[in-house]
Coordinates of C-alpha atoms in Angstrom, one line a residue:
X1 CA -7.8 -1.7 38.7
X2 CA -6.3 -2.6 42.2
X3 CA -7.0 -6.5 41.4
X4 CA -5.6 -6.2 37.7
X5 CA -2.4 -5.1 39.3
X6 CA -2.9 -7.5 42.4
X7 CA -2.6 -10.0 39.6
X8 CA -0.3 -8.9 37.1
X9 CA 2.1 -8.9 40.5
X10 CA 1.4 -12.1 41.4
X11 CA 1.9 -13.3 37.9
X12 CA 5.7 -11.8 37.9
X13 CA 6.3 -13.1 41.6
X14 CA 5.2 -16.9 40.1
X15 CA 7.1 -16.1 36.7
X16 CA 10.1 -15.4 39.0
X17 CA 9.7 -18.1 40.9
X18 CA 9.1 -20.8 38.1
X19 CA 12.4 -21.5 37.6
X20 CA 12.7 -22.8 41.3
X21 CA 9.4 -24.2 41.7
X22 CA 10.2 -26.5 38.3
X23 CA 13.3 -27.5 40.0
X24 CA 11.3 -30.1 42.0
X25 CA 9.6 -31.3 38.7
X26 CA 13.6 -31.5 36.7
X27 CA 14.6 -33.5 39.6
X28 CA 12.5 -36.5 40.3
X29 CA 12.9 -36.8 36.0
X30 CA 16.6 -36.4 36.7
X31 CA 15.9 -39.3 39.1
X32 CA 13.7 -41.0 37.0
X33 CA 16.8 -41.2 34.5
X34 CA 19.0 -42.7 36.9
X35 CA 16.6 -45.0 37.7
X36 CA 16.7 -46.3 34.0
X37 CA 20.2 -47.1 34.5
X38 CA 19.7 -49.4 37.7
X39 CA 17.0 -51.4 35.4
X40 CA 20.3 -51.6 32.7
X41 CA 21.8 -53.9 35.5
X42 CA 24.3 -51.2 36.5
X43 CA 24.7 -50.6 40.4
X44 CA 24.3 -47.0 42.1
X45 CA 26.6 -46.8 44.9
X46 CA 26.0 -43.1 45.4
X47 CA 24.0 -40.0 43.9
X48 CA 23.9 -36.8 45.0
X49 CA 21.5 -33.9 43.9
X50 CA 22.5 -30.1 45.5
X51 CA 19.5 -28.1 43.8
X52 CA 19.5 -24.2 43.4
X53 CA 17.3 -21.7 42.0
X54 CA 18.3 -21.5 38.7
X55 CA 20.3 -24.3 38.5
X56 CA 21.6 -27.6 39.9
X57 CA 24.2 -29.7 40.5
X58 CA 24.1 -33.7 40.4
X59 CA 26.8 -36.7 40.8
X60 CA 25.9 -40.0 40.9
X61 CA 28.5 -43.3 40.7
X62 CA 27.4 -46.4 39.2
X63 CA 29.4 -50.0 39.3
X64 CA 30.3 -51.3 35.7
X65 CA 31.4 -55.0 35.7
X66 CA 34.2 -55.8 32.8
X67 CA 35.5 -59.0 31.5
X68 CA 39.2 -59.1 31.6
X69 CA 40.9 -60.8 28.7
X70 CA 42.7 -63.4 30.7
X71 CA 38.7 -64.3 32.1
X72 CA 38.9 -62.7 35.0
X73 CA 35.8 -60.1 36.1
X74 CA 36.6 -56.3 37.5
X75 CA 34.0 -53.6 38.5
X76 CA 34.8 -50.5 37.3
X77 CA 33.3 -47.6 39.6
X78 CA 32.0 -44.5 36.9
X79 CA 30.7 -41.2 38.0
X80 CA 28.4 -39.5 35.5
X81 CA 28.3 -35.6 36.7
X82 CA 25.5 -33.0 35.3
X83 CA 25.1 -29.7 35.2
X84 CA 21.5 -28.3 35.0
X85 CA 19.6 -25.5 33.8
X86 CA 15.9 -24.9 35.3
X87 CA 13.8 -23.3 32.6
X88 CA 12.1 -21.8 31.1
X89 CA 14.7 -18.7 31.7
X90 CA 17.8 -18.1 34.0
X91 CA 19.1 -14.8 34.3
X92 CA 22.6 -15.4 32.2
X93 CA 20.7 -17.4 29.7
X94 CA 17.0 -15.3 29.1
X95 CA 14.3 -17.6 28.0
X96 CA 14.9 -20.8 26.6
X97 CA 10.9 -22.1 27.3
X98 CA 12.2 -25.9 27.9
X99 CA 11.9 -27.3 31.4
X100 CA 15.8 -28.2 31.7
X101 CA 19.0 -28.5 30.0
X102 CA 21.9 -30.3 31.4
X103 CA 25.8 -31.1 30.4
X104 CA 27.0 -34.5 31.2
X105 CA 30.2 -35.8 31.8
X106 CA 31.7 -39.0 32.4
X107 CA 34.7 -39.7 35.1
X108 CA 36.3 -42.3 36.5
X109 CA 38.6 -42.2 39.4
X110 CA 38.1 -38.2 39.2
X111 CA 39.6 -38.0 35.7
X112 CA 37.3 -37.6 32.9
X113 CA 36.2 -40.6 31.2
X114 CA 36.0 -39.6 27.8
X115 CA 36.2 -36.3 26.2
X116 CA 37.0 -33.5 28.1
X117 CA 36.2 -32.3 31.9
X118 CA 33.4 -29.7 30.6
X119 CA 31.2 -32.3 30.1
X120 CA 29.6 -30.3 27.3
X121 CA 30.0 -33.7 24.5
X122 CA 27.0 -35.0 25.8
X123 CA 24.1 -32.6 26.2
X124 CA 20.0 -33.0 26.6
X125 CA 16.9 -31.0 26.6
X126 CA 13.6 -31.7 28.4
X127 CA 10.7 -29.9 27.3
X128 CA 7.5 -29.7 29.5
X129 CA 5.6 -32.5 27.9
X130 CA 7.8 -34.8 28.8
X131 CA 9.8 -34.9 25.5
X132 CA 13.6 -35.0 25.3
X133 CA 16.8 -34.7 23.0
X134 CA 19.6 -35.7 24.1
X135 CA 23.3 -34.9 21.6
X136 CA 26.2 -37.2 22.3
X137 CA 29.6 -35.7 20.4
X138 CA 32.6 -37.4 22.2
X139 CA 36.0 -37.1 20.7
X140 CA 38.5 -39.3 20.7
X141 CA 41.2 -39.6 23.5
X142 CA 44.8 -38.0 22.7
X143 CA 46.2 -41.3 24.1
X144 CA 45.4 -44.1 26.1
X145 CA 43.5 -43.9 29.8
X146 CA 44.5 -46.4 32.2
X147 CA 41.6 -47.8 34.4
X148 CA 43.7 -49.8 36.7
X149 CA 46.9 -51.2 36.6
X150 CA 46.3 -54.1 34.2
X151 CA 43.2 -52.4 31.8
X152 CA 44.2 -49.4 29.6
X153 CA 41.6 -48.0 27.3
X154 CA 41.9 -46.4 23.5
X155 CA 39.0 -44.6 22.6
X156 CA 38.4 -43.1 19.1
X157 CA 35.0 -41.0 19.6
X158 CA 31.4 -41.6 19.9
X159 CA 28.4 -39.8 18.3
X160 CA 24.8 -39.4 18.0
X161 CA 21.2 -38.5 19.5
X162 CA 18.3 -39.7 21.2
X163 CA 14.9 -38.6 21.5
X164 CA 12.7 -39.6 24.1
X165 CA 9.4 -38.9 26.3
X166 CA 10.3 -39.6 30.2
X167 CA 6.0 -39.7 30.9
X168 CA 5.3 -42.1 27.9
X169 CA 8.8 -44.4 28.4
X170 CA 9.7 -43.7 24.7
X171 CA 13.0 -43.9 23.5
X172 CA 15.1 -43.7 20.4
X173 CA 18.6 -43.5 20.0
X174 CA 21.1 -43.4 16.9
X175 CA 24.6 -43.9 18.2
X176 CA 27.9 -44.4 15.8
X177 CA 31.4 -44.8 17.2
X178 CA 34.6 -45.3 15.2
X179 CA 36.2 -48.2 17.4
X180 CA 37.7 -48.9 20.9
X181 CA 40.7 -50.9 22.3
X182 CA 40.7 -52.4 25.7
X183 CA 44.0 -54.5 26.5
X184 CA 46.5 -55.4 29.3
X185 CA 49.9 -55.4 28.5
X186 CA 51.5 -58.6 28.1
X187 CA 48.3 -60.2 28.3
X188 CA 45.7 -59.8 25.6
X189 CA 43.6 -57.2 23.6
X190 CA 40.3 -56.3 22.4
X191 CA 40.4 -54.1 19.2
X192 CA 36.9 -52.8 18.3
X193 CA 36.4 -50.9 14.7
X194 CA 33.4 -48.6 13.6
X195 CA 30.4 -50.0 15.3
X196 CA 26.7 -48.5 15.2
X197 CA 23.5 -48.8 17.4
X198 CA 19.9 -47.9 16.5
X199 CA 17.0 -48.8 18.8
X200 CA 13.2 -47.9 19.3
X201 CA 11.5 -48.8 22.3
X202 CA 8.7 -48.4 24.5
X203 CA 7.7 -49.4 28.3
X204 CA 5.0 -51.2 27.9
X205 CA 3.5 -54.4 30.0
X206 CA 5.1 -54.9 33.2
X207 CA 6.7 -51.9 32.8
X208 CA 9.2 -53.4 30.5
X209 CA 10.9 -52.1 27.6
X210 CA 9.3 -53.2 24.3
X211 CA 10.8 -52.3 20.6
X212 CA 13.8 -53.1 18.2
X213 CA 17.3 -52.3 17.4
X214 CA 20.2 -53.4 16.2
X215 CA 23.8 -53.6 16.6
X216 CA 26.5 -53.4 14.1
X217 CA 30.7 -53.8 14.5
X218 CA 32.7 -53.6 11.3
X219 CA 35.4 -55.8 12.8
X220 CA 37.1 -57.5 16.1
X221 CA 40.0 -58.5 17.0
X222 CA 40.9 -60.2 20.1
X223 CA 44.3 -61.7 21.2
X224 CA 45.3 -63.3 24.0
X225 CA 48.9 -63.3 24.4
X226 CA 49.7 -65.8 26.9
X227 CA 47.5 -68.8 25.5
X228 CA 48.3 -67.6 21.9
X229 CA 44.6 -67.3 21.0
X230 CA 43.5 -65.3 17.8
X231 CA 40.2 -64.3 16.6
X232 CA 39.0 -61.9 14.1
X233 CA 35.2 -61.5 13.0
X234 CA 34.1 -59.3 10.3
X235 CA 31.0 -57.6 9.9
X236 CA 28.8 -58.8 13.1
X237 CA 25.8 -57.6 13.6
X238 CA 22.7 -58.4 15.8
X239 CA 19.2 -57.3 15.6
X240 CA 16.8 -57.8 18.2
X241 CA 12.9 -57.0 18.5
X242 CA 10.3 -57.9 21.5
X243 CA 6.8 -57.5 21.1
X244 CA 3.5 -58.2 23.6
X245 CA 0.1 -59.7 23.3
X246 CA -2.4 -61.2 25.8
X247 CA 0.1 -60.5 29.2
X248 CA 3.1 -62.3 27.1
X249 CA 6.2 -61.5 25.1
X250 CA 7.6 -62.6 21.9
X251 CA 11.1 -62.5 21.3
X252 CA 13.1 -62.3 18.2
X253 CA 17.3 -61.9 17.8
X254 CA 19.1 -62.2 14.9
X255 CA 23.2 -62.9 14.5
X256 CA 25.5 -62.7 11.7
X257 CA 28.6 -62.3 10.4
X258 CA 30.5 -62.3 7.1
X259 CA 34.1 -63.7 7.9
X260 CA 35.9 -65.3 10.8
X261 CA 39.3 -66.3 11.6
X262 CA 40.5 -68.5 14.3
X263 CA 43.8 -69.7 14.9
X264 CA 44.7 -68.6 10.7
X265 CA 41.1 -71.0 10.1
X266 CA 38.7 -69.0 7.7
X267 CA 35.5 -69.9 8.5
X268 CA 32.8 -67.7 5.9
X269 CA 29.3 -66.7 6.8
X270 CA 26.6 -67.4 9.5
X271 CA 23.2 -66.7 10.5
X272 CA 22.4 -67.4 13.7
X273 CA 17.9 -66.7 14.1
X274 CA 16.6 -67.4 17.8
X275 CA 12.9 -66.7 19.1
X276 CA 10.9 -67.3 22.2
X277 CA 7.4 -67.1 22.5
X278 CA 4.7 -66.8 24.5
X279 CA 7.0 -66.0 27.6
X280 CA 4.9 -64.7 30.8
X281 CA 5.2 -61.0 30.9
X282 CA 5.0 -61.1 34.6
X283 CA 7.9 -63.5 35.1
X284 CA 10.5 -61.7 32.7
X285 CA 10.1 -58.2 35.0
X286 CA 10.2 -60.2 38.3
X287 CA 13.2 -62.2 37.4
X288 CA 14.9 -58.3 36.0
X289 CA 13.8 -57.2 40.0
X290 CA 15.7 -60.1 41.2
X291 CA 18.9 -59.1 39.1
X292 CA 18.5 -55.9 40.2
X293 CA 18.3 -56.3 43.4
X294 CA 21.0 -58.9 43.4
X295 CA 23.7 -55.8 42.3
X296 CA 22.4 -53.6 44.5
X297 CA 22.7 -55.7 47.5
X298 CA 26.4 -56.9 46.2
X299 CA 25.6 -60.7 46.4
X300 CA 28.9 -62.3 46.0
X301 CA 29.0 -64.3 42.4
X302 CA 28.9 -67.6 44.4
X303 CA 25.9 -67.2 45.9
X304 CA 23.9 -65.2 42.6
X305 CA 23.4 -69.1 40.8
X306 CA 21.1 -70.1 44.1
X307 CA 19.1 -66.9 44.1
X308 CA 18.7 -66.9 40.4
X309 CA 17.7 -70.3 40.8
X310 CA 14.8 -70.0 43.7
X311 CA 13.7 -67.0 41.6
X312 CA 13.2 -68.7 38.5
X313 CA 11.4 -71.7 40.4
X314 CA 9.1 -69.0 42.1
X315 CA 8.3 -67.7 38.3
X316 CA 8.0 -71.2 36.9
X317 CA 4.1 -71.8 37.4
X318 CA 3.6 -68.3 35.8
X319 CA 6.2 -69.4 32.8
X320 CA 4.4 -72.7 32.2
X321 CA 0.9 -71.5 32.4
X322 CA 1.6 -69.6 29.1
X323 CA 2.9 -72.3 27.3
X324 CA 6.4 -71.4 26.2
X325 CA 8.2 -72.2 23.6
X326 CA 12.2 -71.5 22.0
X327 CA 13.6 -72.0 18.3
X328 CA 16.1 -71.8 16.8
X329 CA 14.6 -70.7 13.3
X330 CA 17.5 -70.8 11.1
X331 CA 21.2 -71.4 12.0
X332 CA 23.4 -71.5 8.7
X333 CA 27.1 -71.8 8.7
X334 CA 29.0 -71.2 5.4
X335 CA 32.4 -73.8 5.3
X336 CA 34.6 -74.7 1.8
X337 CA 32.6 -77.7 1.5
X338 CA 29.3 -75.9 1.8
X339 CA 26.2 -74.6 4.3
X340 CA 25.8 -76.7 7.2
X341 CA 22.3 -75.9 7.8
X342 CA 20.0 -76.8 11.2
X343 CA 16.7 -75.6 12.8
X344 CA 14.8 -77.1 16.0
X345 CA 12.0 -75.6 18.0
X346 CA 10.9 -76.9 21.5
X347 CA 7.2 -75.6 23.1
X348 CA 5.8 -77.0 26.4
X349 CA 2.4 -78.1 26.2
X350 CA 0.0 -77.7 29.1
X351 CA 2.5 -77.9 31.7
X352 CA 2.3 -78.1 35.2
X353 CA 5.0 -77.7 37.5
X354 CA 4.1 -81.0 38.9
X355 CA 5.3 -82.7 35.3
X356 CA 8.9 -81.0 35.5
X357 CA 9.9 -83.4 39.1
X358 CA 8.7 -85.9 37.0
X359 CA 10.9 -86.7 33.5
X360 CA 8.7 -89.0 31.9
X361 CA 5.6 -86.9 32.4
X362 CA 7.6 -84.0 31.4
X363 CA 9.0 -85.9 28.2
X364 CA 4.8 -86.3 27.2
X365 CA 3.8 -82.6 27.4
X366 CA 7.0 -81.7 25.5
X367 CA 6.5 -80.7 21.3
X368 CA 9.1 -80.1 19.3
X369 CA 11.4 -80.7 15.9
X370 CA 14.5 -80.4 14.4
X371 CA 16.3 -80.7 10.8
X372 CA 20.4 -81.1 9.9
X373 CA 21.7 -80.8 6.8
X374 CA 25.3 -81.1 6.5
X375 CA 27.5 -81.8 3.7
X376 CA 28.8 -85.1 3.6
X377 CA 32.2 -84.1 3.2
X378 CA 32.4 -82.4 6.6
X379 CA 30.6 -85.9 8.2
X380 CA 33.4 -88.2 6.4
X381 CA 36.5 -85.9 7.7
X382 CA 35.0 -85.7 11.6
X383 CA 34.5 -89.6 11.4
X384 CA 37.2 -89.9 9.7
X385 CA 39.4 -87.9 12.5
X386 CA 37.1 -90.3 15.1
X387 CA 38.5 -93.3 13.9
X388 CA 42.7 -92.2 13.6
X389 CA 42.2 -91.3 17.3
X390 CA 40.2 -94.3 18.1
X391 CA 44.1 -95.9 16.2
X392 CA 46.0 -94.1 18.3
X393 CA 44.2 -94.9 21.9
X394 CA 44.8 -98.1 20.9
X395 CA 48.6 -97.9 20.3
X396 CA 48.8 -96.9 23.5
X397 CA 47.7 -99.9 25.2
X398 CA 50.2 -102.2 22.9
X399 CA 53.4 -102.5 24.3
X400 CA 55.5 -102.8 20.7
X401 CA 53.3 -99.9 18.6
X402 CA 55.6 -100.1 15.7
X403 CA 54.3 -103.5 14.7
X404 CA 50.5 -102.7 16.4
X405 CA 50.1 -100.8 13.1
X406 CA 51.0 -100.8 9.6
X407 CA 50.8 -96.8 9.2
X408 CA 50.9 -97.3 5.6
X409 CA 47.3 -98.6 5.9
X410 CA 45.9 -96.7 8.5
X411 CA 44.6 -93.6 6.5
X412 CA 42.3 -96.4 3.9
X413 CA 41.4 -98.3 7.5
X414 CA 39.6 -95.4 9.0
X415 CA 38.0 -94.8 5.3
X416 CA 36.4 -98.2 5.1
X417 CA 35.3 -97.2 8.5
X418 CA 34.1 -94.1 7.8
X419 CA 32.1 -96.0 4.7
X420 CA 30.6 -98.0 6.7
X421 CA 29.1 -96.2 9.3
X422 CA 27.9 -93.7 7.3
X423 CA 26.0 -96.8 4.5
X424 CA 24.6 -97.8 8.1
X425 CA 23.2 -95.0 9.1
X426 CA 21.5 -94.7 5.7
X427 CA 20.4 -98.0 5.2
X428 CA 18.7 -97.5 8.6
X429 CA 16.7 -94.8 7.8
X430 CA 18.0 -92.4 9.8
X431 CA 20.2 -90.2 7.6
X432 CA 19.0 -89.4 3.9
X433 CA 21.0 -88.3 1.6
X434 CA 20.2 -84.8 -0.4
X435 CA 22.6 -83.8 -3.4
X436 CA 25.7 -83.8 -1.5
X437 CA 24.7 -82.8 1.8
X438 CA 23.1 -85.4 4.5
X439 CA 19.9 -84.8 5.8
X440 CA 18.0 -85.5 9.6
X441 CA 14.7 -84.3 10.0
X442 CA 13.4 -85.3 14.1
X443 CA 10.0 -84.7 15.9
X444 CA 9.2 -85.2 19.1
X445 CA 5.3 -85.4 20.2
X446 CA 3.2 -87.2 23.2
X447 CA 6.8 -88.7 24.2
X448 CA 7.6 -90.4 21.1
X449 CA 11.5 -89.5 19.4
X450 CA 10.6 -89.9 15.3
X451 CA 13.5 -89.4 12.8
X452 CA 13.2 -88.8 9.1
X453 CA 9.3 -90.9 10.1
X454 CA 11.2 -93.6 12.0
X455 CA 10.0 -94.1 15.4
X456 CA 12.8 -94.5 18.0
X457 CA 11.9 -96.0 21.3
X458 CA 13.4 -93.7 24.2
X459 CA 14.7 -95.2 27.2
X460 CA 13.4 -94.9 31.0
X461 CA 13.9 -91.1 32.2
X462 CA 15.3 -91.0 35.6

C-alpha cells in the first residue's frame, strides 16, 4: 500500500509539474518556428523568450525589405509578440490536453500592425505529436497606418488556416485576403484587390521545402505619379510545384493573366509556363545558406552580387554534374491581331566546369530548341515602325529636311521595305509562313545553330 501511494504521489507531483517541464519542449518548437522565417529570407535582429510555469512570453523582430514605388528599397523592422499557454492544463484554463496554445500579434514601431493589440486574430495549437493549427482572422484597419513618413498602408483583412506537423516539416495553408494599398503621397500607389494563397509542402532532401501552391490577385493597380506610369492587370495568378528524385529537383511555375492595361494599351491574355530540371539538390540549399546568411550578416547590397557570385561558382561543379536544364514550355500572348506564341528549352550536356572558361567548348555540350510564331501583322507594323525611324535618323543628318523627303511617300517607302525584307527572309528559308502567322522553329546540337532545317554557321566565340 505504502508504494501504491508512493506512486500515486509521485504521479500528481509530475502531473503538476508537466506544464513546466513541457515548457522546454514548446520552446525550442517556438524556436523551431522562428527559424522557418529566417529560411523565408527575413532577418531576426532580436528574439526574446521569458518562460514561466504555466505560461510564456516571446518577442522576436524580424527585418522586411519593401520596394518603394519611386524604386527605391526600405526595410521595414516588424515585431511578432506571442502569448503562450503550456499544456495540457493551467490553472485558469483546466485541461486543454494540447502541448501549447499561443496568441500572436503583429507590431511595428510598437503600434499594432494589423488588427488589434490583443493579438488574438491569429491563434495556433500544437498538440503533442507534433501536429498544429494555426487560425488567422485579421480585420481590416479603421484607416490608414503610416510606416514611415513616405509609406502609408490600407489594409482590408486577411483570413484563413494552416495545418502543419513541426517533426515531419509539413505544412498547409489556405489564406484569402480582400486587398491592400501601399502608396506615398504625391508619388505613386499600389492598389491590391481580393487575392488568395493555397500551398502544400513538405521538407524533404536537403532539408528543403517540397510541394505546390498557388497564388491568385483579382486585380492591380499601380500608378506612379511623377513619371505618369499606369498599369492595371486583371486576374493574375501563379502556380508553382517542386518535386525530387535521384538527389535533384524539378521545378515547375506557371503565370497568367486575363487583361492588362498599360498607358490606356489593352493588351488580352498570357500564359507564361517555366521549368527547370534536374537541378542539384545540394546546390539549391547551399546557395538559400548563402542568402541567409547574407541578411543576417547585413551585407550592404553592393557587395551581395560578388558573394552571390563566388557562391554560385563554388556550386557550379555540383550544378553541372546533374545535367541541368530550363524551358520555357509555353509562352502565349493574346494581341488584336492574334496569339504570338514561343517555346525554347536549353539542357547542358555532360558539362564540366572546365567547358564554361571555354565558349566554344561550352557552345558543343550545349542542347536546345526553340519555335516563334507570330502573326504577320505584328512583324509588318514593328518593321514597318524600323524603317520611319531609320527616315527620320536620316533627316537629321540633311541639312534642308523639307526637300530630303517627300512625306507624302514615306508611309508606301517603308511598305516596300517592309515587303521586302520580310519575301527575303522567306525565300531564305528561315521564316515560314503558317495561315497568317509567321513561323521559326531553331535547334541547337553538338554546336551547330539549324533554323526551320537550315544550318547556320556560327561565328568564332570569344
Amino acid at each position: 500500500m505504502k508504494l501504491i501511494r508512493n506512486l500515486i504521489i509521485l504521479a500528481v507531483i509530475l502531473v503538476a509539474f508537466l506544464p513546466f517541464i513541457l515548457g522546454f519542449e514548446i520552446e525550442n518548437r517556438y524556436r523551431g518556428l522562428i527559424a522557418e522565417l529566417e529560411t523565408q529570407g527575413y532577418r531576426l535582429d532580436s528574439h526574446e523568450y521569458a518562460r514561466g510555469f504555466y505560461d510564456a512570453k516571446a518577442k522576436s523582430t524580424f527585418t522586411l525589405p519593401v520596394n518603394m514605388p519611386d524604386g527605391e528599397n526600405l526595410d521595414l523592422s516588424l515585431t511578432i509578440s506571442s502569448d503562450i499557454k503550456h499544456g495540457p492544463y493551467t490553472l485558469n484554463d483546466g485541461w486543454f490536453g494540447q502541448l501549447a496554445h499561443f496568441k500572436t500579434a503583429f507590431f511595428y514601431e510598437d503600434q499594432a500592425l494589423l488588427g488589434d493589440e490583443t493579438g488574438e486574430q491569429v491563434q495556433t495549437e500544437i498538440h503533442f505529436n507534433g501536429d498544429g493549427y494555426t487560425r488567422i482572422d485579421i480585420p481590416a484597419l479603421a484607416q490608414a497606418k503610416q510606416l514611415d513618413d513616405e509609406l502609408m498602408l490600407d489594409f482590408k483583412g486577411l483570413s484563413g488556416d494552416a495545418n502543419f506537423n513541426t517533426n515531419k516539416g509539413h505544412i498547409a495553408m489556405q489564406l484569402s485576403g480582400e486587398g491592400l494599398s501601399v502608396y506615398s503621397p504625391g508619388k505613386g500607389r499600389l492598389d491590391i484587390n481580393s487575392y488568395s494563397l493555397n500551398s502544400d509542402s513538405t521538407r524533404g532532401i536537403n532539408d528543403l521545402m517540397l510541394g505546390s501552391g498557388d497564388f491568385l490577385i483579382d486585380r492591380i493597380n499601380f500608378k506612379d505619379t511623377e513619371t505618369d506610369i499606369a498599369i492595371e492587370l486583371n486576374n493574375f495568378k501563379v502556380e508553382a510545384d517542386t518535386s525530387a528524385r535521384d538527389e535533384v529537383l524539378d521545378l515547375k511555375a506557371t503565370y497568367s493573366f486575363d487583361r492588362l492595361m498599360v498607358a490606356e494599351q489593352e493588351y488580352g491574355s498570357a500564359l507564361l509556363q517555366v521549368s527547370f530540371d534536374s537541378i542539384s539538390a545540394a546546390a539549391v540549399a547551399k546557395i538559400q545558406e548563402s542568402i541567409k546568411e547574407m541578411q543576417q550578416n547585413q551585407v550592404p547590397a553592393e557587395q551581395q552580387g560578388m558573394a552571390m557570385m563566388g557562391t554560385f561558382m563554388g556550386v557550379l561543379p555540383a550544378l553541372l554534374e546533374r545535367n541541368p536544364g530550363i524551358a520555357i514550355d509555353n509562352l502565349q500572348v493574346t494581341t488584336p491581331q492574334g496569339d504570338v506564341k514561343f517555346s525554347f528549352s536549353l539542357k547542358a550536356q555532360d558539362m564540366k566546369v572546365t567547358d564554361v572558361s571555354i565558349p566554344q567548348s561550352m557552345l558543343q555540350k550545349l542542347v536546345g530548341d526553340a519555335k516563334l510564331e507570330v502573326p504577320e501583322s505584328i512583324v509588318r507594323d514593328a518593321l514597318k515602325q524600323m524603317a520611319i525611324q531609320q527616315q527620320l535618323a536620316a533627316i537629321q543628318n540633311i541639312d534642308d529636311p523639307e526637300n530630303a523627303i517627300d512625306f507624302v511617300k514615306s508611309d508606301e517607302m517603308a511598305d516596300l521595305q517592309v515587303i521586302s525584307q520580310i519575301d527575303m527572309v522567306l525565300t531564305q528559308g528561315f521564316v515560314e509562313k503558317k495561315g497568317e502567322s509567321l513561323v521559326s522553329v531553331a535547334s541547337l546540337k553538338a554546336g551547330l545553330l539549324s533554323i526551320n532545317g537550315k544550318t547556320i554557321p556560327l561565328p568564332p566565340l570569344q
